[in-house]
Structures are given as structure tokens and as C-alpha cells.
Coordinates of C-alpha atoms and ligand atoms in Angstrom, one line a residue:
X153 CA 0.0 0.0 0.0
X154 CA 0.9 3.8 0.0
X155 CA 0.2 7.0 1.8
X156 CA -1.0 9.7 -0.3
X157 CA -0.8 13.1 1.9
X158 CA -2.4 16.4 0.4
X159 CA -1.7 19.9 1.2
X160 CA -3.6 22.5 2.2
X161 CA -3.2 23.9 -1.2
X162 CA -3.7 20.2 -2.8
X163 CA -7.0 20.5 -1.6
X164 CA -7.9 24.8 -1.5
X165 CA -11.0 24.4 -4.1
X166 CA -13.0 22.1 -6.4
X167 CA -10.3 22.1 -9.2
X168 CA -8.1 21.2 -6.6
X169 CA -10.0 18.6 -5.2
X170 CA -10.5 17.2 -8.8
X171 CA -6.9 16.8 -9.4
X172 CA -6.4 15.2 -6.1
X173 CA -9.6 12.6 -7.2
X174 CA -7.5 12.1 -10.6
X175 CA -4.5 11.1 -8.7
X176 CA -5.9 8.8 -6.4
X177 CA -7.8 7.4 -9.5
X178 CA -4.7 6.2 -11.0
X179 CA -2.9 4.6 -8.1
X180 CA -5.9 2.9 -6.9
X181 CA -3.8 -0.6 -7.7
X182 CA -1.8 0.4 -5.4
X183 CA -3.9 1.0 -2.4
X184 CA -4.2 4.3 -1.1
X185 CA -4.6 5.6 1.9
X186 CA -5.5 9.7 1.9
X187 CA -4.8 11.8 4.0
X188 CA -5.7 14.9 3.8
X189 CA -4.5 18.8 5.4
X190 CA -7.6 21.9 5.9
X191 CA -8.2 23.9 2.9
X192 CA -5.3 26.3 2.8
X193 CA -5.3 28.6 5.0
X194 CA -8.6 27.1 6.6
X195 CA -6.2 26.7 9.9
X196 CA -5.1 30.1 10.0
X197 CA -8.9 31.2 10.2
X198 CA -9.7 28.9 13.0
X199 CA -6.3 30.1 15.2
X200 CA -8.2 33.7 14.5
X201 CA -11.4 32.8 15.1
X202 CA -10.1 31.4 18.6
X203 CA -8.3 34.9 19.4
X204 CA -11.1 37.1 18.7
X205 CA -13.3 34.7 21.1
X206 CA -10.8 35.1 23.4
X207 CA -10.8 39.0 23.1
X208 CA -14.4 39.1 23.6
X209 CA -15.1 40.4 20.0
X210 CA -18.3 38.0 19.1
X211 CA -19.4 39.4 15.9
X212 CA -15.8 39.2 14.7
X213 CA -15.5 35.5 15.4
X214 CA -19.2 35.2 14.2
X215 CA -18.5 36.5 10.7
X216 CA -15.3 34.3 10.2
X217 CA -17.4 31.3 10.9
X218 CA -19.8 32.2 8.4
X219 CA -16.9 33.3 5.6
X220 CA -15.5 29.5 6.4
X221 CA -18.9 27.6 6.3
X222 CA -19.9 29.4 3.3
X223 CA -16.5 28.4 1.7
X224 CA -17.2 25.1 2.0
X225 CA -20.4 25.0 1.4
X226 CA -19.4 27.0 -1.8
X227 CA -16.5 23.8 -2.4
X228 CA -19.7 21.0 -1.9
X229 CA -21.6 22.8 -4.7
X230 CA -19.2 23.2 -7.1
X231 CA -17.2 19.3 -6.9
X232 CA -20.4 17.7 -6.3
X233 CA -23.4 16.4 -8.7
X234 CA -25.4 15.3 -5.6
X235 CA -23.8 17.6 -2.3
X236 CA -26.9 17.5 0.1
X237 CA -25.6 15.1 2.1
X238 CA -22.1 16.7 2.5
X239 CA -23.8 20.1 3.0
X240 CA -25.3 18.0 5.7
X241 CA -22.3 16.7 7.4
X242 CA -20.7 20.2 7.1
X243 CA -23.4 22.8 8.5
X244 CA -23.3 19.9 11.1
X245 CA -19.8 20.4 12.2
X246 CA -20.2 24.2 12.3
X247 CA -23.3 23.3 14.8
X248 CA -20.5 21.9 16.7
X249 CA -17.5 24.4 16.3
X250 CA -20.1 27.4 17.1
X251 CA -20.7 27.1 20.9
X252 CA -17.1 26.1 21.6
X253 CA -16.1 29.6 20.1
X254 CA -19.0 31.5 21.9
X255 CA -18.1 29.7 25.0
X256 CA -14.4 31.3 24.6
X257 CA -15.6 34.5 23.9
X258 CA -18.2 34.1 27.4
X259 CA -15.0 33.3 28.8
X260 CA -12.5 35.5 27.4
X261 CA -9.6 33.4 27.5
X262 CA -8.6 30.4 24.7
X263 CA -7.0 27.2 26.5
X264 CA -4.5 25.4 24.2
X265 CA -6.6 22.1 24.9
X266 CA -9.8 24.2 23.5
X267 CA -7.6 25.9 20.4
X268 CA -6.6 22.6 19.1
X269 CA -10.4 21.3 19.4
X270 CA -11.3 24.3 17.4
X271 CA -8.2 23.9 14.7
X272 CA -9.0 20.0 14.4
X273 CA -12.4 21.3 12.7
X274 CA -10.3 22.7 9.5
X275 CA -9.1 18.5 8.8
X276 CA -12.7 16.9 9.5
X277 CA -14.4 19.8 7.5
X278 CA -11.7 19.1 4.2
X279 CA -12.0 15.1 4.3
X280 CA -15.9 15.3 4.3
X281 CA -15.4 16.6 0.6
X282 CA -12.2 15.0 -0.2
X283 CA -14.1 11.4 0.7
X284 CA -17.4 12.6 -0.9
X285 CA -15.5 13.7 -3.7
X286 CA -14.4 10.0 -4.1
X287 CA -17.2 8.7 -3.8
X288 CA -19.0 10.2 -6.4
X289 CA -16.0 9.2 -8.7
X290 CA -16.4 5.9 -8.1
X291 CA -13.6 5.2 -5.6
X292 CA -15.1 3.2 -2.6
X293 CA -14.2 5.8 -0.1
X294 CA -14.1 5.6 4.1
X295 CA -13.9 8.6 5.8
X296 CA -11.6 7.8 9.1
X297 CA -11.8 10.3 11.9
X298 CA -8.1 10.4 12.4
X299 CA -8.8 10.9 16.3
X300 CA -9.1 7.2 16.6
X301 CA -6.2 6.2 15.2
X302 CA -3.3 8.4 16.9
X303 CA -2.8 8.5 20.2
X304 CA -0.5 11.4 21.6
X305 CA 0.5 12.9 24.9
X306 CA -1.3 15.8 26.0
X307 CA 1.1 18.7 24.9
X308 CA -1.5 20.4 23.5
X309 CA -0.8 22.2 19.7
X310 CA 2.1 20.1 19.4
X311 CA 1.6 17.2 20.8
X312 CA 4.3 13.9 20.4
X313 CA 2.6 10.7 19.2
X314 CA 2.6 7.7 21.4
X315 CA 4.3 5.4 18.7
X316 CA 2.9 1.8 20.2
X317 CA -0.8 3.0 20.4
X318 CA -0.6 4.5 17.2
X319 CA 0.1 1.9 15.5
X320 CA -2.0 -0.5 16.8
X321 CA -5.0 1.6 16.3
X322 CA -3.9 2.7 12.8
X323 CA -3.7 -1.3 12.0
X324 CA -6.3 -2.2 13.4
X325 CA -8.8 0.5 11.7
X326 CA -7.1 0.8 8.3
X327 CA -5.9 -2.8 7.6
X328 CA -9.8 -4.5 7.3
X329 CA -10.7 -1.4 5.0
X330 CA -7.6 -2.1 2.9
X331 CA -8.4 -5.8 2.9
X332 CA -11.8 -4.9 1.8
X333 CA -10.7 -2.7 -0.9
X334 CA -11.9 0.3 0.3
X335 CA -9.9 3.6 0.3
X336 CA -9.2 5.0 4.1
X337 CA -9.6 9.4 4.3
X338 CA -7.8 10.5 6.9
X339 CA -7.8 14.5 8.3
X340 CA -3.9 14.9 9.1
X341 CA -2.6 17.2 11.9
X342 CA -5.2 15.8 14.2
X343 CA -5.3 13.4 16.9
X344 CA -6.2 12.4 20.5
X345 CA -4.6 11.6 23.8
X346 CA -5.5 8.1 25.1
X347 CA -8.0 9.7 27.2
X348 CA -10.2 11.4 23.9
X349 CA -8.7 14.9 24.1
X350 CA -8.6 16.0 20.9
X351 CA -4.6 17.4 19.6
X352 CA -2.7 18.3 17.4
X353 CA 0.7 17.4 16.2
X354 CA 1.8 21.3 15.4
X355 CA 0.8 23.6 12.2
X356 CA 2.4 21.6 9.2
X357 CA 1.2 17.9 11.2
X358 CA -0.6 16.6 8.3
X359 CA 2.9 15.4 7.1
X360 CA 3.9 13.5 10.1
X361 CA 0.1 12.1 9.8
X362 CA 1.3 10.5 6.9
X363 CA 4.4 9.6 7.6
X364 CA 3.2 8.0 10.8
X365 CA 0.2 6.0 8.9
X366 CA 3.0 4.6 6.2
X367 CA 5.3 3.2 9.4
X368 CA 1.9 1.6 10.9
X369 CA 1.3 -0.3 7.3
X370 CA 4.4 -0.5 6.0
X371 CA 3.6 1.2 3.5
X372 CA 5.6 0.9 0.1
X373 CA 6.1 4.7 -0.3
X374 CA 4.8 7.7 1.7
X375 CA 3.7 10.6 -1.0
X376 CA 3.8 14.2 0.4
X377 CA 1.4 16.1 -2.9
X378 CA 2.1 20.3 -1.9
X379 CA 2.5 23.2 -4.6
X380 CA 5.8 23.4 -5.4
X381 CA 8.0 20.7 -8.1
X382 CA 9.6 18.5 -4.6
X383 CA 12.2 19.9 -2.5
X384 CA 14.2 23.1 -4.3
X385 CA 17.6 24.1 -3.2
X386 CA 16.0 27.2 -1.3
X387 CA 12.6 28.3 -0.8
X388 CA 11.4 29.1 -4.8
X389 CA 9.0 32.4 -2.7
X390 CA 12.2 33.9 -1.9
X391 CA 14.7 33.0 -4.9
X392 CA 13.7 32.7 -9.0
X393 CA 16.4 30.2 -10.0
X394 CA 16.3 27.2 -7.6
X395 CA 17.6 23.9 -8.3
X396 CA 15.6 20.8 -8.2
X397 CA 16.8 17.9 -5.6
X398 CA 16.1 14.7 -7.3
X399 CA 17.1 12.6 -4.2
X400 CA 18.4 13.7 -0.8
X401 CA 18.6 11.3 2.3
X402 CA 16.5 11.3 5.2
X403 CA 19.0 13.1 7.1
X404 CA 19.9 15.5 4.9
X405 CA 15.9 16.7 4.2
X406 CA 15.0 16.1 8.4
X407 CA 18.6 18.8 8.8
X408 CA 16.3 21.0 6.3
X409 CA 12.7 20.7 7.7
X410 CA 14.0 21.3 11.3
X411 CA 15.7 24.1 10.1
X412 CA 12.7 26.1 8.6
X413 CA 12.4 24.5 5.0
X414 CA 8.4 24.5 5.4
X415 CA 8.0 21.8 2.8
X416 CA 7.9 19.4 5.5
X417 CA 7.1 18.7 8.9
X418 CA 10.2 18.6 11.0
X419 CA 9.5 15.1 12.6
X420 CA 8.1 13.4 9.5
X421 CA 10.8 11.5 8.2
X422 CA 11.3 10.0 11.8
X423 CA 8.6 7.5 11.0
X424 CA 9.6 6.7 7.8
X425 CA 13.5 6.6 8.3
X426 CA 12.6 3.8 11.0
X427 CA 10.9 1.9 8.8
X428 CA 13.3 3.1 5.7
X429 CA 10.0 3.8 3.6
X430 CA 11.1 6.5 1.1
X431 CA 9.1 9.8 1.0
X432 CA 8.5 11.7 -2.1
X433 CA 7.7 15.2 -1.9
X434 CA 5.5 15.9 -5.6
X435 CA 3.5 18.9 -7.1
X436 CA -0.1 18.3 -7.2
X437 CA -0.3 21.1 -10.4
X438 CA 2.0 19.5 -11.9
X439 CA 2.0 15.4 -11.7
X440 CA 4.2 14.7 -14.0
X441 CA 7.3 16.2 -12.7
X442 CA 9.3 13.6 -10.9
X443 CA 9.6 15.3 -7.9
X444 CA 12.1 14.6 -5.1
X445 CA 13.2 11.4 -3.1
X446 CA 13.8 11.1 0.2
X447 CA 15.3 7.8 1.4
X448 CA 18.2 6.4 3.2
X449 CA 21.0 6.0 0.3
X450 CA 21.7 8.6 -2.3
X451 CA 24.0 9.2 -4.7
X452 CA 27.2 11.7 -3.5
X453 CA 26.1 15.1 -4.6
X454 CA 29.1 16.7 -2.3
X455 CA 28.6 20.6 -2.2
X456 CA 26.0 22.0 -0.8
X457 CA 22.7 20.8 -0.9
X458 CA 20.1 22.7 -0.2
X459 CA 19.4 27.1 1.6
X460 CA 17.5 26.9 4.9
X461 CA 15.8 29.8 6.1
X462 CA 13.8 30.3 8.9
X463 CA 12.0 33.7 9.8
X464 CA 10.6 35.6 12.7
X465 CA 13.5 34.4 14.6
X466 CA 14.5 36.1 18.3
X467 CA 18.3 36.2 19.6
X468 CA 18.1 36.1 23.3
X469 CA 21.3 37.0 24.9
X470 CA 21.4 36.9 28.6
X471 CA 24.5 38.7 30.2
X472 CA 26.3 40.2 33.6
X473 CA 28.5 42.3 33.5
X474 CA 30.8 40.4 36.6
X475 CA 31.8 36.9 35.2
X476 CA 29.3 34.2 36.5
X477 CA 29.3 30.6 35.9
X478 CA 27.9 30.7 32.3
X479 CA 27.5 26.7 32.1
X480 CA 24.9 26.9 35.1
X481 CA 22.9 30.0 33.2
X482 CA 23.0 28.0 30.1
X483 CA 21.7 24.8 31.5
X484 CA 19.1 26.6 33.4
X485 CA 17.9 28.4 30.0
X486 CA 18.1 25.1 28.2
X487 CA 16.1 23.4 30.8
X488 CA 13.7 26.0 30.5
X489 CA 13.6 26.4 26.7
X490 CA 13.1 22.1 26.5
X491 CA 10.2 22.3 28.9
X492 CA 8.7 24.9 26.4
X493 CA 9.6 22.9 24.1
X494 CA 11.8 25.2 21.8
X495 CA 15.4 24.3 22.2
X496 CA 17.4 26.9 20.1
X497 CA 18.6 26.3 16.8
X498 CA 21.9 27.3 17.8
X499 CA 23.3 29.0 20.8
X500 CA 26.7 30.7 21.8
X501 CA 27.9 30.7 25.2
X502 CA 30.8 32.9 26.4
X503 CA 32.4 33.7 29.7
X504 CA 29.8 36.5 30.5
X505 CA 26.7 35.6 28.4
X506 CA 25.0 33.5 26.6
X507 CA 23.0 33.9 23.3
X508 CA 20.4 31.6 22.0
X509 CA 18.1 31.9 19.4
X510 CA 14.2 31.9 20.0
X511 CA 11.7 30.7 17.4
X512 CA 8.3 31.8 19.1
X513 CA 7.5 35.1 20.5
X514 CA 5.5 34.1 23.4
X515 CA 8.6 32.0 24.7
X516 CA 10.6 34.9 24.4
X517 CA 8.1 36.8 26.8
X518 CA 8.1 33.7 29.4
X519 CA 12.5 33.4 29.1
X520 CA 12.7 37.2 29.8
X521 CA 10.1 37.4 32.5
X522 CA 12.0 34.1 33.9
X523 CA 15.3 35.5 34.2
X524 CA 15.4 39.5 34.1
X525 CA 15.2 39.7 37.9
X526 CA 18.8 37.9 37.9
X527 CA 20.8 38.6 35.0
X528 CA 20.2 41.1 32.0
X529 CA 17.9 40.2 29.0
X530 CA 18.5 41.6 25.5
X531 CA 16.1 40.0 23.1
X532 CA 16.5 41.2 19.2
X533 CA 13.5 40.5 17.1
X534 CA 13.4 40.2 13.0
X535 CA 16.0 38.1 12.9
X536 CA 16.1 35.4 10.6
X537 CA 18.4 32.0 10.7
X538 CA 20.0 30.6 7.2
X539 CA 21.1 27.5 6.9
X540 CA 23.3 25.7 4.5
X541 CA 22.5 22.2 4.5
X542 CA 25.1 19.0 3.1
X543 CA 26.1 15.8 4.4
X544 CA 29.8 15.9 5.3
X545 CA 29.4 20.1 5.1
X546 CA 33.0 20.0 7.2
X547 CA 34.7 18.5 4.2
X548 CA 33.6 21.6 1.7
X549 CA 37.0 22.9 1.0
X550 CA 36.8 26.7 2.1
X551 CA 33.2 26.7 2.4
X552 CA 33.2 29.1 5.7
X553 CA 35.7 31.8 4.1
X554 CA 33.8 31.7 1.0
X555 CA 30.3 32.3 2.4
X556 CA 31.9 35.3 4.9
X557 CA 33.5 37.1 1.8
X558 CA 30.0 36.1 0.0
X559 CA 28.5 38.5 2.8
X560 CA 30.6 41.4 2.8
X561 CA 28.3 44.3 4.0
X562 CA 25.6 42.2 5.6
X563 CA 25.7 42.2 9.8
X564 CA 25.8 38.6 11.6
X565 CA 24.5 38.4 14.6
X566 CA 25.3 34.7 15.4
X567 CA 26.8 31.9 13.4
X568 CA 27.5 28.0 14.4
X569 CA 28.0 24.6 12.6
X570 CA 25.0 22.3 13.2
X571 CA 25.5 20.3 15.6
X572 CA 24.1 17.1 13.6
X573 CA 27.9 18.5 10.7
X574 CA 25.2 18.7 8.4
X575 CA 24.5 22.3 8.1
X576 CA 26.3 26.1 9.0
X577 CA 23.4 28.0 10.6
X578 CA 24.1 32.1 10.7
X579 CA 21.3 34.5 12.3
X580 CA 21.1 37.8 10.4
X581 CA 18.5 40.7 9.6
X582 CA 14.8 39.3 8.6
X583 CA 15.5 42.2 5.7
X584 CA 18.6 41.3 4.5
X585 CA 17.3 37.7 3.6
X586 CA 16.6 38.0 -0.1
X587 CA 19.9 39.5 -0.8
X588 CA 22.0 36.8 1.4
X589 CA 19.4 34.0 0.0
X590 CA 20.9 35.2 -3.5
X591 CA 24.3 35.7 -2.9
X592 CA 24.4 32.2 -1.5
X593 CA 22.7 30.4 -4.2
X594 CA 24.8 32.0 -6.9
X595 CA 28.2 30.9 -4.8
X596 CA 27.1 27.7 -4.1
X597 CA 24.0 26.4 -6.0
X598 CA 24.4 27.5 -9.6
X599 CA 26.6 26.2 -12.2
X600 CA 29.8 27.3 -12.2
X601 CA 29.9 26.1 -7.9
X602 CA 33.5 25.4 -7.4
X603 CA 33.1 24.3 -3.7
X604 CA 33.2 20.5 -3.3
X605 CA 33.7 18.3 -0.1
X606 CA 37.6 17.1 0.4
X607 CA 36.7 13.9 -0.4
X608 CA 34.9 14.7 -3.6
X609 CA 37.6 16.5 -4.9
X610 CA 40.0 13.7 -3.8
X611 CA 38.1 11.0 -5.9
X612 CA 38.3 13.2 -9.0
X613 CA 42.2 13.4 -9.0
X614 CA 42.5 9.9 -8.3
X615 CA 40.3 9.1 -10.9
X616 CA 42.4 12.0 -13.4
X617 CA 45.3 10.7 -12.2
X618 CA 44.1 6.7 -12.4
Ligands
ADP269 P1 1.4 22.1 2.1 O1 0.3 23.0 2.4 O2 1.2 21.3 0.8 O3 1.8 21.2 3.3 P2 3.5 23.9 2.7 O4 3.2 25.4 2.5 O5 3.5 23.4 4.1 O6 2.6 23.1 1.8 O7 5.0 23.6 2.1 C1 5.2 23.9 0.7 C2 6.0 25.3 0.7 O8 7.3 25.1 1.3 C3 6.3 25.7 -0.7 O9 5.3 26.5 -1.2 C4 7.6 26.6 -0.4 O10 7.3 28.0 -0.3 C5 8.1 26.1 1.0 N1 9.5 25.7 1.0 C6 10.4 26.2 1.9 N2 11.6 25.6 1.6 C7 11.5 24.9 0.5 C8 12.3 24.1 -0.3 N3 13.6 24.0 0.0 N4 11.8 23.4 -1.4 C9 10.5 23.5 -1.7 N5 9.6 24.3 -1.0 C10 10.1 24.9 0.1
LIG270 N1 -3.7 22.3 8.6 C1 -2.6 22.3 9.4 C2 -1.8 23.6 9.3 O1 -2.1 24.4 8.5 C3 -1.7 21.1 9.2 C4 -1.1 20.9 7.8 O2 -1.5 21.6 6.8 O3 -0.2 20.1 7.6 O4 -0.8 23.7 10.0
MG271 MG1 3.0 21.6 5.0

């Protein structure tokens, strides 16, 4: 069998929707299961809808209900010969989402336990068409309420999967459909703890879902169907000219993703590298394009791989002016950070301060109210953290002198080699990204890129030489 995981933007409209039914159409053989994301930017709505609750503002949260029902009401009529039954089952989920929002705004305050209740609505609401859609194509569709299949903790809006109960319940409900040739829908993102309490496994989760479905099953492949021709050698919003990665292993492409590469879900290749199931990351606009592979062996590609960046990125440097045992700050903030669960991406730690970067505001508020009484807290906002990602990225003769003179005229606040030696992680200005994003694909991605690992250059004089 094999996982077939759609986007948000896989799944935004009707034509959308189509091409998805198409797809699933021609792998039928091959048994699918589907899992699907919200419409795109279907979450976003419900994360606002929960805030204005929670600021009290009830004809503002009213009006964004009715802008999403009618949305995909709008979807039903225009995929659908017959939609009353799916306009059925969706006004009936809105019956449901309504009071949980009025009950926030009555309250005036949003718990994280409530916020992923109300953010699981934007999966449930997207596989009611995507599995009606099916059906009325002739593809012997189950709708699965993903809820009853993964089993997390209860860290609410990212919670961690409890592997064993996962995938026992994800056997257990998907194999006998399989069996009886019938095509599981999943919503991804969402999920329970063991006691019902609805979570979810952080905004991009719809990959893991996937990823974590194909481990349960075994699954021959896991297919990851977004916007965008498979993994690029930088984010194609920010640069024109990327480069397309035909193959990159699990490492490499889990170095990217945890590094901000949004194309996928920092923990989804965990799953699948367990299980050494290769993930493809494919455009749904455009099928035919082969797409990238992730998966353990690839072939020695020995510069630089792939341009990481990650925005809205905080450097948090904590500092006395006396010298002060720095290890004990540092573990403190570390212990801190973890229990938030946001370790930095990279940190710096010197006889009088330490410096860490921060990926979420609200932590940022929590570290400085934490520790301002004791030492001093500077924290720097619109920062953003580039990565260059390659396996063996040590080796790259002259890669850090290269990339310094590359930058000439652009401020660092922070640089580090990953600790994984698979990437070379610099914080700089959230405005100075385009430029640097540039500069470092045209050293290091294009063409003429004379910067190879030492081995790489090694093998080609022994084989001129041979
Ligand atoms: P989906 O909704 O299908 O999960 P996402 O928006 O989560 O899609 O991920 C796809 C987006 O990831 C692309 O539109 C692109 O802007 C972004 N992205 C970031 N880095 C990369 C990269 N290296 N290669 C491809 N896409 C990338
Ligand atoms: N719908 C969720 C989000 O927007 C999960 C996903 O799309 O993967 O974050
Ligand atoms: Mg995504």
C-alpha cells in the first residue's frame, strides 16, 4: 500500500480537489490511503477565530465562521453532482464548532486544549469533501476520523505521538478497509490523547500524519502532494532560479525541515526513516514532474545541498556584566527552553553571556520574565536563521571563508555549525534575507559552484590521475 498526503493547497478548491480525485484514480492498484490537510489557509482562520473569542469580540468571530462555512459549502456545490448530504455533514460540524467559540468568547480566555479542538475542525471539514468527492467518482471511499487512530500525549498544539498506540490503532482500523478494498480518508494534523482529548501534532502535522500512517502499514512509499516541483535548493518564494533535488537522504531533508524548510514537517521522516519507507515530496499542479526522493542512500552530490531559512527568529542574549558561571545559566535556559519545548537552533555561550536563538514570541516573553530579575535580558527580534545544509558540510573545502566574503556588507549576529555536521546556521537581519538568500545560491548552487567536499575533490584526482 501507500500514503497519499495532500496539502492545504492540494485540496484549497474544487479544481483542486478534482486533481487530487484524478490522482488517487490512477494509483488505486496500489492502495491508497489519503490523508488529507484543511483547505489552505482554513487553519489560519480557526487560530483567528479562537483569538477574537478570546478577546471578547463575538461578531468578529461570528463573521469568520460564516466566511469558512460558506467556503465550503461554496467547495460541496461546485465538486459535487449530488452535495446534500455533504452540506449536511458540514453545516453539522459548524453546529459543533459554534458554541465552543461562543463559549471562549463568554470566557474571554482560549486554552490550548480548547484551540486545538477548534483547529481540528479545519481537517474533519476538508475530508468530508475530499471522501465525498471519491465517492462520487467511483472510488469506494471511508472517511476515518483520524482521532481514533493516533494517540498522543497531551502537549497540547504540538503534541508527540505515542508510537505503540498509534500503530496499533492505525492497523487495526485501516488494515480490514484495505483488505476490503476500500480507500481510508484520513484528516492529518489531528489526533487524541488516550484519554479522547482531541490534539494536534503542530501547524504543518498533516505530514507526520502521513508519515506516521506509512510506518503503521508498511507502507511501500509515503507521498507528500504540496505546490511546489519536490524539494528546491531554497525556498522558490524567496529565490527565482532554484535547483531541483532529485534525491536527498532522510538526514539531509530532516537537517532542512528542522531548520525552517516548510516543505515538511520537521519530525516526518522519523517514522519513515525507522521503517526506511522513502518519502516523495511531488507537485499536485504539476504530476508529472518527478519530484524529489527522500530515502536512506543517495547518490554523493558533495557541495552544498540545499538554503535553509527560517524567519521571525528572536536572539536572546542573557549577560552580567561580573563573570558568572555561564555553564549553570546556560543549562538553566536550556532546561527552561526544552520544557517549552523550543530548544534553540543554535546558541553561543561565552564567559559573561550566553546567546540563543528563540523561534516563538510568546517563549521569548516567558524566558525574559523568567530571568530579568537575575541577569540582563536583551532579546533582538526580526531576525532570521540561514542554513546551509550538506552531508559531510565540514569537508567543503573553504566553504566558511567563502560564504563570509559572499557576505561582505551584511551584519551577523550569530553563526554555528549544526551540531548534527550537516548544516552552517548564521542569524542575520529578517530584511537582509533576499539578498543573502541570493548571494548564496549564486556561490554555491548554480553552475559554475566550485566548492566541493575534500573527499569529492579527492576521488576526482585519483580518478584523473588513475
Ligand atoms: P502544504 O500545504 O502542501 O503542506 P507547505 O506550504 O507546508 O505546503 O509547504 C510547501 C511550501 O514550502 C512551498 O510552497 C515553499 O514555499 C516552501 N518551501 C520552503 N523551503 C522549500 C524548499 N527547499 N523546497 C521547496 N519548497 C520549500
Ligand atoms: N492544517 C494544518 C496547518 O495548517 C496542518 C497541515 O496543513 O499540515 O498547519
Ligand atoms: Mg505543509
Amino acid at each position: 500500500m501507500i500514503v497519499m498526503k495532500f496539502g492545504g493547497t492540494s485540496v484549497e478548491d474544487a479544481q483542486a480537489i478534482r486533481r487530487l480525485v484524478n490522482l488517487v484514480r490512477e494509483r488505486l492498484w496500489q492502495q491508497p490511503v489519503i490523508v488529507s490537510s484543511a483547505m489552505a489557509k482554513v487553519t489560519d482562520t480557526l487560530l483567528q477565530a479562537t483569538s477574537t473569542a478570546a478577546s471578547g469580540n463575538e461578531p468578529a468571530t461570528l463573521e469568520l465562521l460564516e466566511r469558512l462555512e460558506s467556503r465550503h459549502i461554496a467547495t460541496a456545490h461546485d465538486l459535487l453532482r449530488d452535495c446534500s448530504q455533504t452540506e449536511a455533514d458540514i453545516s453539522a460540524l459548524f453546529a459543533e464548532l459554534r458554541p465552543l467559540l461562543s463559549a471562549i468568547c463568554a470566557l474571554r480566555e482560549a486554552t490550548p486544549r480548547l484551540s486545538d479542538r477548534i483547529a481540528s475542525f479545519g481537517e474533519r471539514l476538508a475530508t468530508v469533501l475530499v471522501s465525498a468527492a471519491l465517492r462520487e467518482s467511483g472510488v469506494n471511499a471511508a472517511l476515518i476520523d483520524a482521532r481514533e487512530c493516533i494517540v498522543t500525549d497531551d502537549h497540547f498544539t504540538c503534541a508527540a505521538p505515542l508510537m505503540d498506540a498509534s500503530n496499533q490503532r492505525l492497523s487495526a482500523r485501516l488494515i480490514p478497509l484495505l483488505e476490503a478494498k476500500r480507500v481510508p480518508v484520513l484528516g492529518g494534523f489531528i489526533a487524541a490523547t488516550a484519554q479522547g482529548q482531541t490534539t494536534t501534532l503542530g501547524r504543518g502535522g498533516s505530514d507526520l500524519t502521513a508519515a506516521l500512517v506509512g510506518g503503521a502499514l508498511d507502507a511501500e512509499r509515503v507521498e507528500i502532494w504540496t505546490d511546489v516541483d519536490g524539494i528546491r535548493s531554497t525556498d522558490p518564494r524567496l529565490y527565482g532560479h532554484t535547483r531541483h533535488i532529485e534525491s536527498i537522504s532522510f538526514q539531509e531533508a530532516a537537517e532542512l525541515a528542522q531548520l525552517g524548510a516548510k516543505v515538511l514537517h520537521p519530525s516526518t521522516l522519523i517514522p519513515a526513516m525507522e521503517k526506511n519507507i522513502p518519502v516523495y515530496v511531488l507537485n499536485s499542479r504539476n504530476p508529472l514532474h518527478p519530484g524529489t526522493c527522500v530515502r536512506t542512500e543517495c547518490p554523493g552530490d558533495d557541495g552544498v545541498k540545499a538554503i535553509a531559512v527560517k524567519h521571525g527568529i528572536t536572539l536572546v542574549q542573557a549577560s552580567t556584566a561580573r563573570s558568572f558561571r555561564p555553564t549553570g545559566l546556560a543549562s538553566e535556559m536550556f532546561s527552561f527552553l526544552e520544557a517549552d519545548g523550543c530548544l534553540p537552533d543554535i546558541a553561543s555561550i561565552g564567559q559573561t553571556s550566553v546567546t540563543v536563538t528563540v523561534d516563538n514570541k510568546e517563549v521569548v516573553a516567558r524566558l525574559t520574565k523568567q530571568f530579568e530579575k537575575r541577569v540582563n535580558i536583551k532579546a533582538e527580534n526580526s531576525k532570521a536563521l540561514i542554513s546551509l545544509v550538506a552531508e559531510g558540510i565540514r569537508q567543503i573545502v573553504g566553504l566558511p571563508v567563502q560564504v563570509l566574503l559572499a557576505l561582505d556588507g551584511i551584519e551577523v549576529w550569530m553563526s554555528s555549525p549544526g551540531a548534527s555536521q550537516r548544516s552552517f546556521s548564521f542569524v542575520i537581519s529578517e530584511k537582509d534575507v533576499p539578498e543573502v538568500v541570493r548571494r548564496l545560491h549564486e556561490l554555491l548552487l548554480e553552475d559554475n559552484c566550485s566548492l566541493l567536499a575534500a573527499n569529492a575533490e579527492q576521488s576526482v584526482a585519483h580518478a584523473a590521475v588513475v
